[in-house]
mmCIF file of C-alpha atoms and ligand atoms in Angstrom:
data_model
loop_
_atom_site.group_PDB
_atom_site.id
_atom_site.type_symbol
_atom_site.label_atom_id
_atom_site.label_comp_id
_atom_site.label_asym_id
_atom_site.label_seq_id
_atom_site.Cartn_x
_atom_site.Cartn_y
_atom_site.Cartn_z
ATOM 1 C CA UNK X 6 16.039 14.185 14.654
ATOM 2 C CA UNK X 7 13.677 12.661 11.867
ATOM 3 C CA UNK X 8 13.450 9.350 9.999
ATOM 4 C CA UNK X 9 14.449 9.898 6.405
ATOM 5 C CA UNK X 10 13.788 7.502 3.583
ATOM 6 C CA UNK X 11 17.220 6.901 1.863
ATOM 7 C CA UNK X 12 16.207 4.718 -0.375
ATOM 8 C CA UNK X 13 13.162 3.014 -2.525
ATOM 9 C CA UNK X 14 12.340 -0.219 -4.475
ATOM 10 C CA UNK X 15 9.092 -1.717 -5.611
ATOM 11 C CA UNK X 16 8.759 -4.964 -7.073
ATOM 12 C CA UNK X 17 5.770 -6.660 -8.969
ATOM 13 C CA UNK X 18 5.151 -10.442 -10.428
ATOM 14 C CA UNK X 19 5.401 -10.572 -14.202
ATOM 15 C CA UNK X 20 2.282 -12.167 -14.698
ATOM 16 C CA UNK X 21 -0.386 -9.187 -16.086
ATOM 17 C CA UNK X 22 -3.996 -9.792 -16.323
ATOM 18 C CA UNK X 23 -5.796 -7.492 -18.539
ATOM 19 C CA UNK X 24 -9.587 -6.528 -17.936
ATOM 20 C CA UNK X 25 -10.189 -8.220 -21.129
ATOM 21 C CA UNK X 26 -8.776 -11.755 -19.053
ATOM 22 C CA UNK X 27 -11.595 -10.914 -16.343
ATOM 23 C CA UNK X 28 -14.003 -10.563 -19.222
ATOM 24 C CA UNK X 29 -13.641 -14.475 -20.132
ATOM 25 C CA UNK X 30 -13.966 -15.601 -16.693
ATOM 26 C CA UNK X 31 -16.548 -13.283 -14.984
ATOM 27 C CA UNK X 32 -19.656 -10.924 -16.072
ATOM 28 C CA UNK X 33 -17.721 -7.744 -16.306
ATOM 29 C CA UNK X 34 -16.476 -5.787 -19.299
ATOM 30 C CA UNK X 35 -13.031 -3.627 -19.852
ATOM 31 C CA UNK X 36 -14.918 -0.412 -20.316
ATOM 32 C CA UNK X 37 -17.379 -0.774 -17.123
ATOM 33 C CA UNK X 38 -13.507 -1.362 -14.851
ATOM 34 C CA UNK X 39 -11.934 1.426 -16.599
ATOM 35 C CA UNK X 40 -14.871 3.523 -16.553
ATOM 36 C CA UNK X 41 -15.532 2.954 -12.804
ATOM 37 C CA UNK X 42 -12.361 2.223 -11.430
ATOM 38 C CA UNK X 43 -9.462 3.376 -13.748
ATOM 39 C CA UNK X 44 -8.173 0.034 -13.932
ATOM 40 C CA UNK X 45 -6.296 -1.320 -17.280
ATOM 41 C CA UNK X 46 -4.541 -4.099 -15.560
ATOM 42 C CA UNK X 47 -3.509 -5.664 -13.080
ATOM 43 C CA UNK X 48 -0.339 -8.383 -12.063
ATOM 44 C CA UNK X 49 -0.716 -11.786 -10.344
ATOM 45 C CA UNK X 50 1.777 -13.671 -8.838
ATOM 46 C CA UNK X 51 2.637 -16.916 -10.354
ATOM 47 C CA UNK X 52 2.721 -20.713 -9.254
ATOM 48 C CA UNK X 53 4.632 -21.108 -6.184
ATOM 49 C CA UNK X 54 5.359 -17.262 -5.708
ATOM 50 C CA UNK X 55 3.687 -15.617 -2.658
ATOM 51 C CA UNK X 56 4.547 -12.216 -0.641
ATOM 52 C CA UNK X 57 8.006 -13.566 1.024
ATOM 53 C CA UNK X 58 9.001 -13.859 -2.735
ATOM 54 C CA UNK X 59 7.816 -10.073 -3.475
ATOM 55 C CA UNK X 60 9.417 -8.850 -0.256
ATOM 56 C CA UNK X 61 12.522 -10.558 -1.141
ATOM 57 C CA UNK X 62 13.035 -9.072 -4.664
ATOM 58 C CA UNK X 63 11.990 -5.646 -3.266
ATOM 59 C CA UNK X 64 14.537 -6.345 0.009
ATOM 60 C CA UNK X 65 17.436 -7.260 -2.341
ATOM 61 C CA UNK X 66 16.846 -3.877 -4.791
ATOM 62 C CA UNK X 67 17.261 -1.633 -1.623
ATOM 63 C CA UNK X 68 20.380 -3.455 -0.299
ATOM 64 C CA UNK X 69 22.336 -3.141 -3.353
ATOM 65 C CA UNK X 70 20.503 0.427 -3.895
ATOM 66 C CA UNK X 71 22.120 1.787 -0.820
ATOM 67 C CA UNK X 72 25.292 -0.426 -1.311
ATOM 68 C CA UNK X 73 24.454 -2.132 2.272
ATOM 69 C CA UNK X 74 25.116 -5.804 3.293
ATOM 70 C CA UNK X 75 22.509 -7.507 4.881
ATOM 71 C CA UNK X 76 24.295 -7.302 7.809
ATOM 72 C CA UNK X 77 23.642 -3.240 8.044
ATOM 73 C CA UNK X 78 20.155 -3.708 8.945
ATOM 74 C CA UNK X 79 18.751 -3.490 12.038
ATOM 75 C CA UNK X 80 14.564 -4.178 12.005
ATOM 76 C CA UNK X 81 12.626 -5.787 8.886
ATOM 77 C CA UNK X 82 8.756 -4.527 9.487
ATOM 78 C CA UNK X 83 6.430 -5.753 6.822
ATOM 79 C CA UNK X 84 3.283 -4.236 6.024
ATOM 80 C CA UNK X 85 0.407 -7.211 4.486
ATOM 81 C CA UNK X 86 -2.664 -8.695 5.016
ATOM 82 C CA UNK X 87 -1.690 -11.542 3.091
ATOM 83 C CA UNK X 88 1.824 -12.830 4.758
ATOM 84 C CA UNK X 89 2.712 -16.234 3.249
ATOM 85 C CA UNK X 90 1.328 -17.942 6.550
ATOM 86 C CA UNK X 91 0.028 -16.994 9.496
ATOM 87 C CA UNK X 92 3.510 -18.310 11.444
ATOM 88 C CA UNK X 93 5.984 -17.727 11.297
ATOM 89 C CA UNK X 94 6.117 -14.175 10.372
ATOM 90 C CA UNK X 95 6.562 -13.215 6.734
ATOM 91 C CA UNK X 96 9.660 -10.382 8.047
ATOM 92 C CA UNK X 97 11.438 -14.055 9.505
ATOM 93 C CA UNK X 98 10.747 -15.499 6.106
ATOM 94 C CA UNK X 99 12.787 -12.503 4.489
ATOM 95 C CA UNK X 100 15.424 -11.880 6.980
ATOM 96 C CA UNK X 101 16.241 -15.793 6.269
ATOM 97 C CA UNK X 102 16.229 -15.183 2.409
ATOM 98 C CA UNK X 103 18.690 -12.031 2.354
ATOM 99 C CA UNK X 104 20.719 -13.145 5.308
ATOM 100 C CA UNK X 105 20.110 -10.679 7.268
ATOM 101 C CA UNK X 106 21.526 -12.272 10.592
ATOM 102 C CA UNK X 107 21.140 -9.011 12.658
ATOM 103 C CA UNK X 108 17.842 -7.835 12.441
ATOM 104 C CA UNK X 109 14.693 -8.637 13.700
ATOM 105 C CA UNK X 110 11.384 -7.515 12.898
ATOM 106 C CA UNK X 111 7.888 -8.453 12.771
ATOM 107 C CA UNK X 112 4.473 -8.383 9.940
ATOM 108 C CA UNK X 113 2.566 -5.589 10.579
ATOM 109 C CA UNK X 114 -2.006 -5.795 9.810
ATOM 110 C CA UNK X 115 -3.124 -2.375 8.695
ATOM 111 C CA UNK X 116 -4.766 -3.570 5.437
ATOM 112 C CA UNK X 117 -4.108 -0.356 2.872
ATOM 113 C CA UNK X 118 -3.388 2.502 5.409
ATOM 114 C CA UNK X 119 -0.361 -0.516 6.783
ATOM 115 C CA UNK X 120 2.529 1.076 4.730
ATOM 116 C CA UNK X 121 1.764 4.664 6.791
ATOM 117 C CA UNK X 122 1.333 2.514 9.912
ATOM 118 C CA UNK X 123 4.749 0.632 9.013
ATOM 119 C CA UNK X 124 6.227 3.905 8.072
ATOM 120 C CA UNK X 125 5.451 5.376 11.495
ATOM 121 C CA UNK X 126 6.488 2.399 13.421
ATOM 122 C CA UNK X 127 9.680 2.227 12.140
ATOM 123 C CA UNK X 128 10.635 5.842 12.338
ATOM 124 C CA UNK X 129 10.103 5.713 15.968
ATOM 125 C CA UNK X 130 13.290 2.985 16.261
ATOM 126 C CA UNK X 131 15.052 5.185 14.014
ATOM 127 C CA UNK X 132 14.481 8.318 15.848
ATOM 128 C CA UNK X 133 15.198 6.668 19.119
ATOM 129 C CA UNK X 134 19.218 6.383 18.054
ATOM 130 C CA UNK X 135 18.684 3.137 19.241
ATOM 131 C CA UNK X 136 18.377 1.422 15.358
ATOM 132 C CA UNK X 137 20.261 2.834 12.275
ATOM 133 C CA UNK X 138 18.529 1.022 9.310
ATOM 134 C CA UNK X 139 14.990 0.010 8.914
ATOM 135 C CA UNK X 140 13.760 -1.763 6.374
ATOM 136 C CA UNK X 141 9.965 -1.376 6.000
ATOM 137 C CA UNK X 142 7.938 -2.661 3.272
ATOM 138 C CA UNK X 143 3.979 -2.822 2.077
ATOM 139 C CA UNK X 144 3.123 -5.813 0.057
ATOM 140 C CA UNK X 145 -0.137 -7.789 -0.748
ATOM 141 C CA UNK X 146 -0.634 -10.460 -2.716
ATOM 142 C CA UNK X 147 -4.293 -9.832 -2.968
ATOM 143 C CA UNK X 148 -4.943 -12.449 -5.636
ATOM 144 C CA UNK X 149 -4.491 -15.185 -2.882
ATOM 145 C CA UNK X 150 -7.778 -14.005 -1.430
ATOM 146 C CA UNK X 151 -9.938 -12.702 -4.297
ATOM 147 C CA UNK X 152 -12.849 -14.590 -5.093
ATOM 148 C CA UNK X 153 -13.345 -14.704 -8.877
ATOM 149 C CA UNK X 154 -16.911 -15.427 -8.932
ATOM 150 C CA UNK X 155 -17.690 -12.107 -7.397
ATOM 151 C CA UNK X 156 -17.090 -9.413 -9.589
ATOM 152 C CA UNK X 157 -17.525 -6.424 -7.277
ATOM 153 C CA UNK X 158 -14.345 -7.453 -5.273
ATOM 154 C CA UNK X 159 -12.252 -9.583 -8.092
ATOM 155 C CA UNK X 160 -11.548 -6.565 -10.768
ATOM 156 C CA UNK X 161 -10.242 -4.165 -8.155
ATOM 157 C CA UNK X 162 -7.206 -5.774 -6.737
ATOM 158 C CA UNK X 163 -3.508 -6.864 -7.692
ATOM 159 C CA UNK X 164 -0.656 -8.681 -6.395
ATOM 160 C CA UNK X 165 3.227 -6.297 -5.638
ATOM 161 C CA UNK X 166 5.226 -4.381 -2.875
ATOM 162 C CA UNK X 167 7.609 -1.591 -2.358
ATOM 163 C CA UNK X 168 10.255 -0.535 0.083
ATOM 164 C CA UNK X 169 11.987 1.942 1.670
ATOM 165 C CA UNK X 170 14.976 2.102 4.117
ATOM 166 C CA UNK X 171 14.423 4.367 6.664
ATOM 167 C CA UNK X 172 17.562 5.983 8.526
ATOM 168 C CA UNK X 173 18.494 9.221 10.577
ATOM 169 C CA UNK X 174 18.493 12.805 9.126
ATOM 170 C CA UNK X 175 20.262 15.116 10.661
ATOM 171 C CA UNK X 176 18.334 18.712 9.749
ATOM 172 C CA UNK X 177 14.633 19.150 8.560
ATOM 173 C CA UNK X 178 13.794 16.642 6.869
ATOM 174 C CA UNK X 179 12.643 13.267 6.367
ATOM 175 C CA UNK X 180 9.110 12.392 7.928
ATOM 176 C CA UNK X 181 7.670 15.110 9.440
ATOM 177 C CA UNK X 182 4.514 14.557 10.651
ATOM 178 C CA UNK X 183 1.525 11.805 10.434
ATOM 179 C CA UNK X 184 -2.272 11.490 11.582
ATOM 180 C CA UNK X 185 -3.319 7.748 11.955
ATOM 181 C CA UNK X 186 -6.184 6.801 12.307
ATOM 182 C CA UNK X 187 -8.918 3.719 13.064
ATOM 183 C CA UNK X 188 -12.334 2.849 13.641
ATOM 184 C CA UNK X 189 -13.058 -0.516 14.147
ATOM 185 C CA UNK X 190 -16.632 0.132 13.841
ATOM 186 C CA UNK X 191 -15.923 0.050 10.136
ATOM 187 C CA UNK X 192 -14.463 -3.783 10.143
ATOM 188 C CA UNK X 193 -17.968 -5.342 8.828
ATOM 189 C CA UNK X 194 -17.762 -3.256 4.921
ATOM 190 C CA UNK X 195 -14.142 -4.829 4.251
ATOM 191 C CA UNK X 196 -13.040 -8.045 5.713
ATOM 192 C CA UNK X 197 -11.910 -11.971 5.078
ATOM 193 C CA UNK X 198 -13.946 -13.582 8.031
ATOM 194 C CA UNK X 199 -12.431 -16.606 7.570
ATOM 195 C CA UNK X 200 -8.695 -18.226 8.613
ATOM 196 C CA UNK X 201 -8.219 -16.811 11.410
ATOM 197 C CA UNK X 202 -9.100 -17.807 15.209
ATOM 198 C CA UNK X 203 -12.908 -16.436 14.735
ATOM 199 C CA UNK X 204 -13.389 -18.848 12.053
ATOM 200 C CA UNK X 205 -10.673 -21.634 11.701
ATOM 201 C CA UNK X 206 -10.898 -23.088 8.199
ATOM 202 C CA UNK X 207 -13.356 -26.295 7.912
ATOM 203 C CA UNK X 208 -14.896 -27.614 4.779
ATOM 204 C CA UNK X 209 -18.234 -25.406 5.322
ATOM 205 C CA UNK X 210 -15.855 -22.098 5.637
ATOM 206 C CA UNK X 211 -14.284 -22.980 2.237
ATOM 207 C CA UNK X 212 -17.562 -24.242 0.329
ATOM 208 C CA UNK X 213 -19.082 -20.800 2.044
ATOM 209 C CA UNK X 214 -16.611 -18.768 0.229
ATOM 210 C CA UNK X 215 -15.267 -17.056 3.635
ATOM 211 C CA UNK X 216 -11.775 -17.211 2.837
ATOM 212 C CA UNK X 217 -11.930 -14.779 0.598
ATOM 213 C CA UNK X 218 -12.412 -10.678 1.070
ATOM 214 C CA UNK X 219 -15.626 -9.132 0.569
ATOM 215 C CA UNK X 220 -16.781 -5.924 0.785
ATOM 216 C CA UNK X 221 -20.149 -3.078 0.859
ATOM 217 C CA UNK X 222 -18.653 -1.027 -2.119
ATOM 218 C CA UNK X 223 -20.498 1.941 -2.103
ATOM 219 C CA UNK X 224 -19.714 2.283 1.904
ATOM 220 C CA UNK X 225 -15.904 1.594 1.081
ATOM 221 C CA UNK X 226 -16.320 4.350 -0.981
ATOM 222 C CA UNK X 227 -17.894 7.082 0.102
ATOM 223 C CA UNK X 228 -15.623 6.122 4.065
ATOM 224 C CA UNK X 229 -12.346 6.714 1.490
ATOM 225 C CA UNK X 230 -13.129 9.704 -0.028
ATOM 226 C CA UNK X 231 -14.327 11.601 3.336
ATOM 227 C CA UNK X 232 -11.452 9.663 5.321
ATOM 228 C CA UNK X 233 -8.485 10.472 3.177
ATOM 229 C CA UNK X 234 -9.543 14.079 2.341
ATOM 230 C CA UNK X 235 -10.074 14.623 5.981
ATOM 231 C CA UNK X 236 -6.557 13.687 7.140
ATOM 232 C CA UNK X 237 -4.809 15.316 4.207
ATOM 233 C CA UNK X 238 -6.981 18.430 4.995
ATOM 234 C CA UNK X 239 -5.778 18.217 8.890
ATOM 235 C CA UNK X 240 -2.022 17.947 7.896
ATOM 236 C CA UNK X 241 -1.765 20.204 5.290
ATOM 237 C CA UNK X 242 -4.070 22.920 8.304
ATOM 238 C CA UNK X 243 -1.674 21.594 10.598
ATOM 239 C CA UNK X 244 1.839 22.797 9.303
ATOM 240 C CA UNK X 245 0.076 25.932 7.862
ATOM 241 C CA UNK X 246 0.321 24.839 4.067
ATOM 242 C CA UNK X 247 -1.761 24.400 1.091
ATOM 243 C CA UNK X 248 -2.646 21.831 -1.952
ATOM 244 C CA UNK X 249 -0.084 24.371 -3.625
ATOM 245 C CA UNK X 250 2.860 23.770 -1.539
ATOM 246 C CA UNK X 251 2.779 20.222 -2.347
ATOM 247 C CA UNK X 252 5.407 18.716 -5.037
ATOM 248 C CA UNK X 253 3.577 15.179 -5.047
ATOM 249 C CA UNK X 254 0.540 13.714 -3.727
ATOM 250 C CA UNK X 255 0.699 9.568 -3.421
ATOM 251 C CA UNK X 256 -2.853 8.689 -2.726
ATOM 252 C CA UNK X 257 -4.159 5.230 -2.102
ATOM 253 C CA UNK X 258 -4.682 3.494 -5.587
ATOM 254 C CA UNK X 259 -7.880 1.703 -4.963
ATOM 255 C CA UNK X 260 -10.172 3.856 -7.887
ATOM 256 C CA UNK X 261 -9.568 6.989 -9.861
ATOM 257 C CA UNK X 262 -12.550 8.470 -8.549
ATOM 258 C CA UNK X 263 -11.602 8.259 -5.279
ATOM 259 C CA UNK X 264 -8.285 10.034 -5.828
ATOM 260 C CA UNK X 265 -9.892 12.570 -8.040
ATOM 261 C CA UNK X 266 -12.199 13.203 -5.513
ATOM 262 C CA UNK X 267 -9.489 13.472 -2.214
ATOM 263 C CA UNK X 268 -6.783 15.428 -4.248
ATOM 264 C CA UNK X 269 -9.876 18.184 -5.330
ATOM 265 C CA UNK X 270 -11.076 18.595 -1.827
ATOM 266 C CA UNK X 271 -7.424 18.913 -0.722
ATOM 267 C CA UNK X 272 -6.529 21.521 -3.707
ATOM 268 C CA UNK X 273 -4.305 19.566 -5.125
ATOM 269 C CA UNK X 274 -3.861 20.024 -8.855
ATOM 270 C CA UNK X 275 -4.566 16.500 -11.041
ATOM 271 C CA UNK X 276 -0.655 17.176 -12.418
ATOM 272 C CA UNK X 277 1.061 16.426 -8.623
ATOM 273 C CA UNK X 278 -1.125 13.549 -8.076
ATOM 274 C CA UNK X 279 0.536 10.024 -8.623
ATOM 275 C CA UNK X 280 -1.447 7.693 -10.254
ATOM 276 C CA UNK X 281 -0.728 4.279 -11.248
ATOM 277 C CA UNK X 282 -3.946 2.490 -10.845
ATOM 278 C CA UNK X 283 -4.453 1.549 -14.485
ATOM 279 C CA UNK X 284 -1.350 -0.305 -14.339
ATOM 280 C CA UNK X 285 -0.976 -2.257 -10.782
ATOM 281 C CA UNK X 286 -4.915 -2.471 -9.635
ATOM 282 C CA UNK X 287 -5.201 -1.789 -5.953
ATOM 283 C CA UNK X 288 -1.802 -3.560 -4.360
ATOM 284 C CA UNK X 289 -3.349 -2.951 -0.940
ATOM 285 C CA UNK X 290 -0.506 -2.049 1.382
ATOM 286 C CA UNK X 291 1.694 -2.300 -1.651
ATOM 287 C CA UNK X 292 0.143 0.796 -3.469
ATOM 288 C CA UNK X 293 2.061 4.029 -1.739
ATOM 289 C CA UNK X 294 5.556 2.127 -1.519
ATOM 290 C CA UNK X 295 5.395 1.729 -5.349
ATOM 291 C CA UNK X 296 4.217 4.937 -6.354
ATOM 292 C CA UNK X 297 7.088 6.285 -4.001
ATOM 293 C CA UNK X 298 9.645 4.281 -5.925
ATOM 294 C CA UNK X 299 8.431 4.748 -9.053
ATOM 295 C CA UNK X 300 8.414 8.724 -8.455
ATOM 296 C CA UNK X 301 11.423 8.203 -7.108
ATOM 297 C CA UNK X 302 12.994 6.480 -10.218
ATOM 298 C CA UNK X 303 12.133 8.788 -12.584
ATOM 299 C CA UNK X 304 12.593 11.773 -11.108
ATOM 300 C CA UNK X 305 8.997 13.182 -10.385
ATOM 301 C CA UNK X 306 10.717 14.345 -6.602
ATOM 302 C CA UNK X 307 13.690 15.621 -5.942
ATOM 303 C CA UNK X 308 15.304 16.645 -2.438
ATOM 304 C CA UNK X 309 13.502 19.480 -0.453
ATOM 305 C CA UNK X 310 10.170 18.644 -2.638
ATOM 306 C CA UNK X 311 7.699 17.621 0.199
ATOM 307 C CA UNK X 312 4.943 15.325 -0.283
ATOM 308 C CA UNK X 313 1.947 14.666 0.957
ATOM 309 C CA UNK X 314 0.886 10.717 1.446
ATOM 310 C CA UNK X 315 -2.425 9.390 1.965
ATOM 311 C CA UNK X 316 -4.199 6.159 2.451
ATOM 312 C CA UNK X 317 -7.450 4.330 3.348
ATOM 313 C CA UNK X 318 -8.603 0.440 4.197
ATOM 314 C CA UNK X 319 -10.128 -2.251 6.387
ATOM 315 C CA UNK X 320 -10.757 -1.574 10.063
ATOM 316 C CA UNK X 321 -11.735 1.524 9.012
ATOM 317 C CA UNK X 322 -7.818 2.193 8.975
ATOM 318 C CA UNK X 323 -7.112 5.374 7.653
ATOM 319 C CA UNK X 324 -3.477 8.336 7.684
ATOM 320 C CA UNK X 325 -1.766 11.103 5.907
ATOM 321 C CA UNK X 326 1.911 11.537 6.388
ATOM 322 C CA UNK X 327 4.326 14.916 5.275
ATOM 323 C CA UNK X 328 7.714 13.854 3.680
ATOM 324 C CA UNK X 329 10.324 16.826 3.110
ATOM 325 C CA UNK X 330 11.851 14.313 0.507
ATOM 326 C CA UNK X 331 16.103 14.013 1.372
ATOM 327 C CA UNK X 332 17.465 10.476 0.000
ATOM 328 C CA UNK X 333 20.498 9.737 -0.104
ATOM 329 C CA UNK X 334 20.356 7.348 -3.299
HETATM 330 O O1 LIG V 1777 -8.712 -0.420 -0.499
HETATM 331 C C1 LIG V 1777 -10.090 -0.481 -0.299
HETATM 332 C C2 LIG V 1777 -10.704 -1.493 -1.216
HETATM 333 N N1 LIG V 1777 -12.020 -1.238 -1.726
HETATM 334 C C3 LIG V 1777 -12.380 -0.136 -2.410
HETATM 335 O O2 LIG V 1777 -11.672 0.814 -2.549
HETATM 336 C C4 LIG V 1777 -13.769 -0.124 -3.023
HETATM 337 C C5 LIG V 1777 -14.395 1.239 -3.080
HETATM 338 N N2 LIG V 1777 -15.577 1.197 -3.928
HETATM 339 C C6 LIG V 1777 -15.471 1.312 -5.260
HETATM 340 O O3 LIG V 1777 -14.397 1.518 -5.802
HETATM 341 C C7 LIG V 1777 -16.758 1.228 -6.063
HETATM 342 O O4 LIG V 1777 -17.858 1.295 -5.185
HETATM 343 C C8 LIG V 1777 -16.826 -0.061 -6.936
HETATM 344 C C9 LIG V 1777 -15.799 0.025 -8.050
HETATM 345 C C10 LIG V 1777 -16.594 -1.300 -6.085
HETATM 346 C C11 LIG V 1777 -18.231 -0.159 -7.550
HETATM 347 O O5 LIG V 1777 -18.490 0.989 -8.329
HETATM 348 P P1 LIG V 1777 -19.892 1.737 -8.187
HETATM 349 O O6 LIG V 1777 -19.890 2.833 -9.156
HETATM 350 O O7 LIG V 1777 -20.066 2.076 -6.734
HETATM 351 O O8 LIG V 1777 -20.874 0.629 -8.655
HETATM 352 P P2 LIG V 1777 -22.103 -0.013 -7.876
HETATM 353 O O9 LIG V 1777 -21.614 -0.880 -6.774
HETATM 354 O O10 LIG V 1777 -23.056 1.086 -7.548
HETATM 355 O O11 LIG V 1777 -22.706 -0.914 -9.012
HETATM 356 C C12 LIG V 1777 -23.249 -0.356 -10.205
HETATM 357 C C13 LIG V 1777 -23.596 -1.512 -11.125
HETATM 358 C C14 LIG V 1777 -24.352 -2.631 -10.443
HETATM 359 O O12 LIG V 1777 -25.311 -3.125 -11.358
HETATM 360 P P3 LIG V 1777 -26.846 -2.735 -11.204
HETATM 361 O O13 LIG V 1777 -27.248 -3.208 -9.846
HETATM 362 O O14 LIG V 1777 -26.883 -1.252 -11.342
HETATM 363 O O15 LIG V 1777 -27.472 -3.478 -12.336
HETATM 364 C C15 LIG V 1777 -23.305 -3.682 -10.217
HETATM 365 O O16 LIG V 1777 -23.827 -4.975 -10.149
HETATM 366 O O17 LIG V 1777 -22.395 -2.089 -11.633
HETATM 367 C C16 LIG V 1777 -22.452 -3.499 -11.441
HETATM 368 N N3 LIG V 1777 -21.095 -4.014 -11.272
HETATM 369 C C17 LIG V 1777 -20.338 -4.431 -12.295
HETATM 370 N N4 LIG V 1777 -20.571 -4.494 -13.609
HETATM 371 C C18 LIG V 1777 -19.588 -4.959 -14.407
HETATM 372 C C19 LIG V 1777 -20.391 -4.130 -10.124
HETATM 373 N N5 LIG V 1777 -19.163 -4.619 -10.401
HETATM 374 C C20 LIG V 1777 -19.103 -4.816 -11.724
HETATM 375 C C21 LIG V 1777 -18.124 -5.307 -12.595
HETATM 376 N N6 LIG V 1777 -18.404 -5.354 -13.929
HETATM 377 N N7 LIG V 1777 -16.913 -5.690 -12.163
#
């Protein structure tokens, strides 16, 4: 018995920031971010709107979606590295805003591979018989913790979420099979040293800029290429298939290059690769639930199409998942 995602819902702030806005506050230019990155745009939340609010637009789509009440479900897992607080838990936060008396659930830290690690996780209740609906969603509001004086970092990222409900198949389908993976040893190229029990936040840890993330670029880069190519490799070896039998590929969206460079190694033609970079920026955890969604919404898979996910991120964190797509929506 699988987990099968019966439903999908994404959910970004209104606010867009064009490169061209970046150009009036930092040294950068719209053709160098397109040009290197593939980014047009990008949204950020507004005043007084942080990732409960995201969570609870894209938590509200999939209960009316499915026709549930809040009541139907069971687990709320929540995929960030940006929850509105540390505690309590941004999936409390939620569950209070939809009502959702019955469930319980928890954030879960896997930077931009955490909507495969969420995925995983809550297939595992689902397949156990022992929960019926799980709501799992990925969702950064990266803005919170860019630092606009540094333009490597700044350009790359944007604030939104997606969803999914995850419930029982019966047959073959559903999720089929994932490789997750981390290295730890990769933590120092991609991290927000600050806020947290290592470094509590004092007046030197602001001035010093440490609340913000940073990262070695060029080391990000060539880790994602190798990383998500390898595991997409391994899956696609693993169940005997190739780039071909693939209806969609949703990559990572953190640059154009990247995914251009996975989806060749893998095979994959450019035409059955999502990408939605130029219009969201690098969402973090929030990238694969919204391409999902989206592909789901206008009809780029149907059921029995099986797709290939991918992702990258701090940690090193790094998976591949196979979807025989079946929802029920
Ligand atoms: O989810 C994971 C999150 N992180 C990532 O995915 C990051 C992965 N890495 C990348 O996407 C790329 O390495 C970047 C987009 C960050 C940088 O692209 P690059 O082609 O590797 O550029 P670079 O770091 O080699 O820099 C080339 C030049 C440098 O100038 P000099 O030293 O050659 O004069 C940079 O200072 O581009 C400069 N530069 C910029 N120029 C204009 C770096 N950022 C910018 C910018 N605007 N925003």
């Amino acid at each position: 018995m699988n987990a099968t995602i019966t439903t999908t819902a994404r959910y970004v702030p209104k606010n867009i920031v064009t490169n061209h806005d970046l150009e009036k506050i930092m040294d950068t230019s719209d053709e160098w971010i397109k040009s290197r990155t593939g980014i047009h745009q990008r949204h950020f939340v507004g005043e007084n709107e942080a990732t409960s609010d995201i969570c609870t637009h894209i938590a509200k789509s999939l209960l009316e979606k499915r026709n549930l009440s809040p009541d139907d479900i069971d687990i709320i897992i929540i995929s960030t590295v940006t929850p509105d607080m540390l505690a309590p838990s941004t999936a409390a936060i939620v569950q209070n805003n939809i009502g959702a008396s019955r469930a319980w659930g928890f954030d879960l830290s896997g930077a931009c591979t955490g909507f495969l690690y969420g995925l995983e996780t809550g297939a595992k209740f689902v397949e156990s018989s022992q929960y019926n609906k799980v709501m799992v969603i990925g969702v950064d509001t990266m803005s919170s913790i860019l630092n606009l004086e540094d333009r490597n970092t700044a350009v790359l990222f944007g604030d939104g979420g997606g969803g999914v409900i995850l419930e029982q198949t019966g047959d073959n389908s559903g999720i089929f099979d994932s490789i997750l993976k981390m290295d730890g040893s990769g933590g120092p190229f991609l991290q927000m040293p600050a806020g947290g029990s290592r470094m509590p936040a004092t007046i030197e840890s602001v001035e010093n800029k440490m609340h913000y993330i940073r990262q070695d670029g060029r080391t990000v880069f060539k880790f994602a290429v190798k990383g998500m190519a390898d595991v997409a490799e391994k899956i696609l070896e693993k169940h005997q298939l190739t780039g071909d039998d693939i209806s969609l590929f949703i990559p990572h969206q953190a640059n154009k290059r990247i995914i251009d460079a996975a989806a060749n190694r893998c095979g994959i033609d450019s035409d059955k690769v999502l990408i939605n970079i130029h219009e969201y920026g690098n969402t973090t955890a929030g990238t694969l639930p919204i391409g999902l969604s989206e592909a789901d919404d206008t009809g780029k898979i149907k059921n029995g199409d099986l797709l290939l996910l991918a992702a990258f991120g701090a940690g090193w964190t790094w998976g591949s998942m196979l979807i025989k797509w079946d929802t029920l929506s």
